[in-house]
GROMACS .gro file of C-alpha atoms in nm:
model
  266
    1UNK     CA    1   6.730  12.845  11.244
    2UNK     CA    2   7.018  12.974  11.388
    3UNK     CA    3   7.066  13.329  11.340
    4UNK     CA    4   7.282  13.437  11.093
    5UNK     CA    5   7.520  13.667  11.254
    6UNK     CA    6   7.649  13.304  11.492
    7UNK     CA    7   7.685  13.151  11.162
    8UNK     CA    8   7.864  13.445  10.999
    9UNK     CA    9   8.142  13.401  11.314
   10UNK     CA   10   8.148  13.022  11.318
   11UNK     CA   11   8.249  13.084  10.938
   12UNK     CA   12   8.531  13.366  11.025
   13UNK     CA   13   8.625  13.167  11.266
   14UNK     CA   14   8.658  12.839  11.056
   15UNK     CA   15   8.885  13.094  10.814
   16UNK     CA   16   8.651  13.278  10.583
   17UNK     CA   17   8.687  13.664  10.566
   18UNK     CA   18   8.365  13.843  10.628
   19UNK     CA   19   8.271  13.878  10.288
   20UNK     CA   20   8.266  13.537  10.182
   21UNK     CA   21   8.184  13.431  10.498
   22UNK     CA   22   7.851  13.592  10.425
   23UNK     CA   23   7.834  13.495  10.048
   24UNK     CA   24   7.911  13.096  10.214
   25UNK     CA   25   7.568  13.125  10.444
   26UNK     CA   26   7.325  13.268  10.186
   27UNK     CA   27   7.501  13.002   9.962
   28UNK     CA   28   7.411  12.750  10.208
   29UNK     CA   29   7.073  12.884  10.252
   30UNK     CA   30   7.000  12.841   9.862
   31UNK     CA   31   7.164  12.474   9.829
   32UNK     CA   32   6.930  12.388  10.129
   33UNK     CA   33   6.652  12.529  10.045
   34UNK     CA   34   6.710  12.361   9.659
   35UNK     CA   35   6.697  12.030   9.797
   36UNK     CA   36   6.431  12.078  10.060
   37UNK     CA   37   6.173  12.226   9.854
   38UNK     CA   38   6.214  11.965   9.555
   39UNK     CA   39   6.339  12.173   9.251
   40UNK     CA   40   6.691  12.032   9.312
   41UNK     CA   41   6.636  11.784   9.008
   42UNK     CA   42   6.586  12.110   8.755
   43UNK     CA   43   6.889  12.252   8.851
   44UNK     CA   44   7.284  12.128   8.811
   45UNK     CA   45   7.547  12.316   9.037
   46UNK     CA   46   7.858  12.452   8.911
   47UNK     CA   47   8.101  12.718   8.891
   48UNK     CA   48   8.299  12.871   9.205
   49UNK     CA   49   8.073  12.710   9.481
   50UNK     CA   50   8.115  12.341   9.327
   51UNK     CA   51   8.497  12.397   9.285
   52UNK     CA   52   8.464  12.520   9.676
   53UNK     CA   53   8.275  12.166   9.775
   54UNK     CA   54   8.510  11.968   9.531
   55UNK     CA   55   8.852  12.090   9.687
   56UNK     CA   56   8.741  12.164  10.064
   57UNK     CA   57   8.942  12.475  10.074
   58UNK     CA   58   8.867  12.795  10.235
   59UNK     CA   59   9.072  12.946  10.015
   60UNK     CA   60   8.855  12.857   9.692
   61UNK     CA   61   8.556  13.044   9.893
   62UNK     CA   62   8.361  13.246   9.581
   63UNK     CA   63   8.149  13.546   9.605
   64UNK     CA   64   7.805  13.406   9.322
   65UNK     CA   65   7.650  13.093   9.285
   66UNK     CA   66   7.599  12.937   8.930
   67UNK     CA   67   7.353  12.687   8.826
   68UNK     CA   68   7.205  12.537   8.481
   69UNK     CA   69   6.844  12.462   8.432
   70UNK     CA   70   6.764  12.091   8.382
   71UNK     CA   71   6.453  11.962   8.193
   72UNK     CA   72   6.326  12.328   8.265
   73UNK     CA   73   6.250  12.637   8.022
   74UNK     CA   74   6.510  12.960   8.153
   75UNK     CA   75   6.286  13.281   8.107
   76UNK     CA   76   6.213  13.563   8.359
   77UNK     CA   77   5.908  13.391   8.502
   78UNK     CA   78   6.121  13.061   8.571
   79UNK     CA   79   6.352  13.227   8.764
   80UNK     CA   80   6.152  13.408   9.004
   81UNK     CA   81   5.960  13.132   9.018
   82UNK     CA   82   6.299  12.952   9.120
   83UNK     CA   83   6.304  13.236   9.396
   84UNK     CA   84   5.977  13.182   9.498
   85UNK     CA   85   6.023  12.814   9.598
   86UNK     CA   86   6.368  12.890   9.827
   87UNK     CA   87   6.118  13.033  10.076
   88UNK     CA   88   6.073  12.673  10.215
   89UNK     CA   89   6.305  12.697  10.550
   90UNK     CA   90   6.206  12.782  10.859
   91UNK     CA   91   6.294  13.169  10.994
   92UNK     CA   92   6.437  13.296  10.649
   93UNK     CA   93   6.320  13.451  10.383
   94UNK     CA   94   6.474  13.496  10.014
   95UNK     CA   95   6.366  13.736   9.796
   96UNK     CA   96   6.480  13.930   9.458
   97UNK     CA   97   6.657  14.274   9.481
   98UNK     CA   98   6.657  14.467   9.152
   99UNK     CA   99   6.612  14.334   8.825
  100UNK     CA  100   6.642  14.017   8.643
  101UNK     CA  101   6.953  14.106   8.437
  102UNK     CA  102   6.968  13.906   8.059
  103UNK     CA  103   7.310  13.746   8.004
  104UNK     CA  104   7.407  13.694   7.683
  105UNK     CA  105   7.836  13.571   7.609
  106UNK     CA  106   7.959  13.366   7.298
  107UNK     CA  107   7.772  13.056   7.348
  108UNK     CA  108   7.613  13.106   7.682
  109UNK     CA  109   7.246  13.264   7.732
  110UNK     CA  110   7.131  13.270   8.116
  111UNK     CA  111   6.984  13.494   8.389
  112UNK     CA  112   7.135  13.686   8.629
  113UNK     CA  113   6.953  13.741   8.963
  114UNK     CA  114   7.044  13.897   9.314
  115UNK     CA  115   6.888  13.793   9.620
  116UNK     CA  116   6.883  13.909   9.954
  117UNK     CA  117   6.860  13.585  10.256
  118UNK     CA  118   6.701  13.728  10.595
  119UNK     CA  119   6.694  13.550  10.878
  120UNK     CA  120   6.414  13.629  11.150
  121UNK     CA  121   6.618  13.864  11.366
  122UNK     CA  122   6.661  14.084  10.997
  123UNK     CA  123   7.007  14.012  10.973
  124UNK     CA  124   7.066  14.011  10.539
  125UNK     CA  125   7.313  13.853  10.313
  126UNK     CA  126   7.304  13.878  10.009
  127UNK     CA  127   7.405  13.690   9.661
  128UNK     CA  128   7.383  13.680   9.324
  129UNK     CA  129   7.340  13.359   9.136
  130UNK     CA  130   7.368  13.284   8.754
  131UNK     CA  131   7.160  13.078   8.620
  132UNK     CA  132   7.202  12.957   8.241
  133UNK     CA  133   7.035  12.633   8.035
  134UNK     CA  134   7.234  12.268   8.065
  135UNK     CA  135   7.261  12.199   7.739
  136UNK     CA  136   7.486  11.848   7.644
  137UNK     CA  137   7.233  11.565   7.777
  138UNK     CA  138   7.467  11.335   7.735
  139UNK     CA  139   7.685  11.486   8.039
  140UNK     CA  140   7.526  11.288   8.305
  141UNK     CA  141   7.474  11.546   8.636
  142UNK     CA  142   7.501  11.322   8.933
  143UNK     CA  143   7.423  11.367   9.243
  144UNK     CA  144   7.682  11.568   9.483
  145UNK     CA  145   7.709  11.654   9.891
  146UNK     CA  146   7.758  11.965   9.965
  147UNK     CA  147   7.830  12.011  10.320
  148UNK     CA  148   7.658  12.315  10.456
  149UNK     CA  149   7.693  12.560  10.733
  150UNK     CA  150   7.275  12.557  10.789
  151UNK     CA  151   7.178  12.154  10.787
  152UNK     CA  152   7.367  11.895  10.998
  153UNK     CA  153   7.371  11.653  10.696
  154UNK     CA  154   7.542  11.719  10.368
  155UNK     CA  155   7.274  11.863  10.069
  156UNK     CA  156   7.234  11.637   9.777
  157UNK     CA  157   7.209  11.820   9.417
  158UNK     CA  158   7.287  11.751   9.056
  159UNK     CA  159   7.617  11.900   8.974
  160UNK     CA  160   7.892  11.916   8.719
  161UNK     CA  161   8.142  11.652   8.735
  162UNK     CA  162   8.503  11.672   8.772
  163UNK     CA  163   8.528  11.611   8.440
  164UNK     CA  164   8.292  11.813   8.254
  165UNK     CA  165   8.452  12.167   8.491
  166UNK     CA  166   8.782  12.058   8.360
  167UNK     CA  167   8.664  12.057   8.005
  168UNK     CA  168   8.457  12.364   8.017
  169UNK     CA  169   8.711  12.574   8.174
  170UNK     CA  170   8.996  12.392   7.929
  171UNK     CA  171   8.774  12.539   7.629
  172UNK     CA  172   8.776  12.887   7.774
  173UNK     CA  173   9.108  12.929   7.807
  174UNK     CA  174   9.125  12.767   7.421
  175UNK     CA  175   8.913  13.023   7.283
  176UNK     CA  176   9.016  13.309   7.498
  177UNK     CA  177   9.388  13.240   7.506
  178UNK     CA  178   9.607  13.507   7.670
  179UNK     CA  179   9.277  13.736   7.741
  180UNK     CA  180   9.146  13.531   7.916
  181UNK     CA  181   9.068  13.749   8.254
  182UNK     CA  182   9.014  13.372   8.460
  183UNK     CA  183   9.374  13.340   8.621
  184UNK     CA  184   9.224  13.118   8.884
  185UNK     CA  185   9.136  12.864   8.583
  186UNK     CA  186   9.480  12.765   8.597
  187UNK     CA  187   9.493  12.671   8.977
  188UNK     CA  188   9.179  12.474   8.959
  189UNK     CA  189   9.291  12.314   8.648
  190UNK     CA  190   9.594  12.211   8.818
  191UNK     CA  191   9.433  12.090   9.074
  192UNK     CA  192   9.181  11.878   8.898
  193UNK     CA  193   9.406  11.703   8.692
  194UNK     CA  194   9.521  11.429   8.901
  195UNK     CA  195   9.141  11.393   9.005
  196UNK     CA  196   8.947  11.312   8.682
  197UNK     CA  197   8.855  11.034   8.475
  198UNK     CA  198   9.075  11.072   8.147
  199UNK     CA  199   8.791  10.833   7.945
  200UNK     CA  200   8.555  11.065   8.037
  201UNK     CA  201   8.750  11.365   8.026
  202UNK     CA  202   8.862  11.268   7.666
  203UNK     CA  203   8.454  11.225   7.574
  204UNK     CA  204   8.367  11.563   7.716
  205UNK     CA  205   8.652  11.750   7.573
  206UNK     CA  206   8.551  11.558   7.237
  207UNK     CA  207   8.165  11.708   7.288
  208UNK     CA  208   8.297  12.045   7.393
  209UNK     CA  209   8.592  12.133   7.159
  210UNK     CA  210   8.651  11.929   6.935
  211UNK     CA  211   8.296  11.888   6.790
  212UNK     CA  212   8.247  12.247   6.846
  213UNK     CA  213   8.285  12.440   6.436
  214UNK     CA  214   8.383  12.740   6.619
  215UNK     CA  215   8.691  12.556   6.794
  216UNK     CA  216   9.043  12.554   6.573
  217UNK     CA  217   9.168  12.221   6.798
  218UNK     CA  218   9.057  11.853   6.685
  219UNK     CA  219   9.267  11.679   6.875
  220UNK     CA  220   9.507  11.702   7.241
  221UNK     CA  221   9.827  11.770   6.987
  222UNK     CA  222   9.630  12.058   6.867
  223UNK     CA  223   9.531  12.114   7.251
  224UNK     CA  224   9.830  12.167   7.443
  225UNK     CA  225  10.012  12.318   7.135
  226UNK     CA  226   9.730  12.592   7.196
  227UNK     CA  227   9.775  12.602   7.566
  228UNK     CA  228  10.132  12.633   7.551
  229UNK     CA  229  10.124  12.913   7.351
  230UNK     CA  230   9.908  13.076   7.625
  231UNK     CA  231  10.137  12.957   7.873
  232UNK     CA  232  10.441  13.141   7.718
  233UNK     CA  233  10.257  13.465   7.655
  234UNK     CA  234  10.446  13.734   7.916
  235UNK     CA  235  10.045  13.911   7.958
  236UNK     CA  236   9.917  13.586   8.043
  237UNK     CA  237  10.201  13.533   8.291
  238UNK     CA  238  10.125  13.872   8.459
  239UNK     CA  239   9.763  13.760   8.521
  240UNK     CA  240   9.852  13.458   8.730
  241UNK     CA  241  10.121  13.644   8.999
  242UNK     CA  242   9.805  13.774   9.140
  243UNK     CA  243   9.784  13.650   9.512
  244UNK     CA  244   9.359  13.613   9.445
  245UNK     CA  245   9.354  13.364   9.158
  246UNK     CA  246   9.666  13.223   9.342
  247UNK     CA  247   9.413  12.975   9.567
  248UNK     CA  248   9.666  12.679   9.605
  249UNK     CA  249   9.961  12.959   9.682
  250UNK     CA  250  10.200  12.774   9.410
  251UNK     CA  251  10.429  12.862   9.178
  252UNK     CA  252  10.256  12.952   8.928
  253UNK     CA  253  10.544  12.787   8.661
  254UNK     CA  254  10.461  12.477   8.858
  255UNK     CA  255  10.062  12.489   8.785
  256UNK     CA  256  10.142  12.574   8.420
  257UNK     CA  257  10.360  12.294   8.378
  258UNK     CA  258  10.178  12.059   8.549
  259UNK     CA  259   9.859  12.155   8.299
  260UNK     CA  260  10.057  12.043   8.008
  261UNK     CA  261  10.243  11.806   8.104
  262UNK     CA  262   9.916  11.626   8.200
  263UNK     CA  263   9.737  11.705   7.844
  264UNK     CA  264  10.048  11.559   7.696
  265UNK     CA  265   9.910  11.250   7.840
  266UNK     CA  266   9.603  11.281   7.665
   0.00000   0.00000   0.00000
């Protein structure tokens, strides 16, 4: 294994601040590691560090990893068992730092964990990962290649599609409306748009919202009515000037409108 501290500068040097140049390798570490020691079936990636893969972008880099559970019972003993089995690559070693922490939002119930990656010269990065329960069987998790900094081939996992991280993060900003503290939502929303099946976009916003009792929308009228609303709220605004959530550096007006005008076509 390389050490760390070459791959930390081959990262700054592709464009990645220190930070999540560092939160990029132990990423790395754990997607390779996944597949190598063969609980990459039991898991599905998603969140910041599939958005990262999907788009390419440097500027999407995130700081945690999230993951759901497949086929797999989430409980304290799972997860550091999940820990256990990332100790499968030569010259680095993964273990837990602190406590497994209980997460429990409006219709979410996971596990948070931090972990600290050492490579054999004791060089440490460090991560945190989510890790929550995929629930909707019928949202297939296909196979995805994630090209990473530690193995000269891309890593194969189960992830979210396209289609299913449009619809989740379309229902958050549904039920959340203008406090909704994810400004970058709206960037990768924008950018996903143009990139997604709208069959199967319609079926998983179908499973997701408008099957959901808790949801007020039951159809894409009642949708992007709701969004638009957000849209125009001045607090909501405020949120997305922010040069961090800001990851495609657009107007912000243009990612808003370009949101709706797509769930229009819905």
């Amino acid at each position: 294994m390389v050490p760390f501290r070459t791959r930390i500068a081959a990262l700054e040097a592709a464009g990645y601040a220190n930070g999540p140049a560092q939160a990029k390798l132990a990423h790395d570490v754990v997607l390779a590691a996944l597949e190598r020691s063969g609980f990459g079936p039991h898991v599905a990636v998603k969140g910041g560090v599939l958005m990262g893969s999907l788009t390419g972008d440097v500027r999407r880099a995130t700081m945690d990893l999230d993951v759901d559970l497949v086929r797999h019972p989430l409980s304290d003993r799972s997860v550091d068992a999940l820990v256990a089995r990332l100790n499968c690559l030569d010259g680095v070693a993964v273990s837990r730092r602190g406590p497994i922490v209980e997460l429990r939002q409006r219709n979410y119930r996971g596990r948070r964990v931090h972990l600290d990656v050492r490579d054999a010269e004791g060089t440490v990065v460090a991560t945190k990962i989510d890790v929550g329960v995929h629930v909707h069987a019928e949202m297939p998790q296909p196979l995805h290649a994630f090209a990473v900094s530690v193995a000269p081939a891309p890593v194969r996992l189960p992830a979210n599609t396209k289609e299913q991280v449009f619809a989740e993060k379309l229902k958050s900003l549904l039920r959340l409306g203008s406090r909704s503290n994810r400004p970058k939502d709206v960037f990768d929303l924008y950018y996903l748009r143009d990139r997604v099946s709208r069959r199967r976009l319609r079926s998983f916003v179908k499973i997701l919202v408008f099957d959901d009792p808790e949801m007020r929308e039951n159809d894409f009228a009642a949708v992007a009515a709701r969004i638009r609303a957000v849209f125009a709220s001045k607090l909501y605004r405020a949120k997305l000037a922010g040069r961090k959530a800001n990851w495609l550096e657009i107007s912000p007006e243009v990612a808003m409108s370009g949101i709706l005008a797509f769930l229009e076509t819905l």
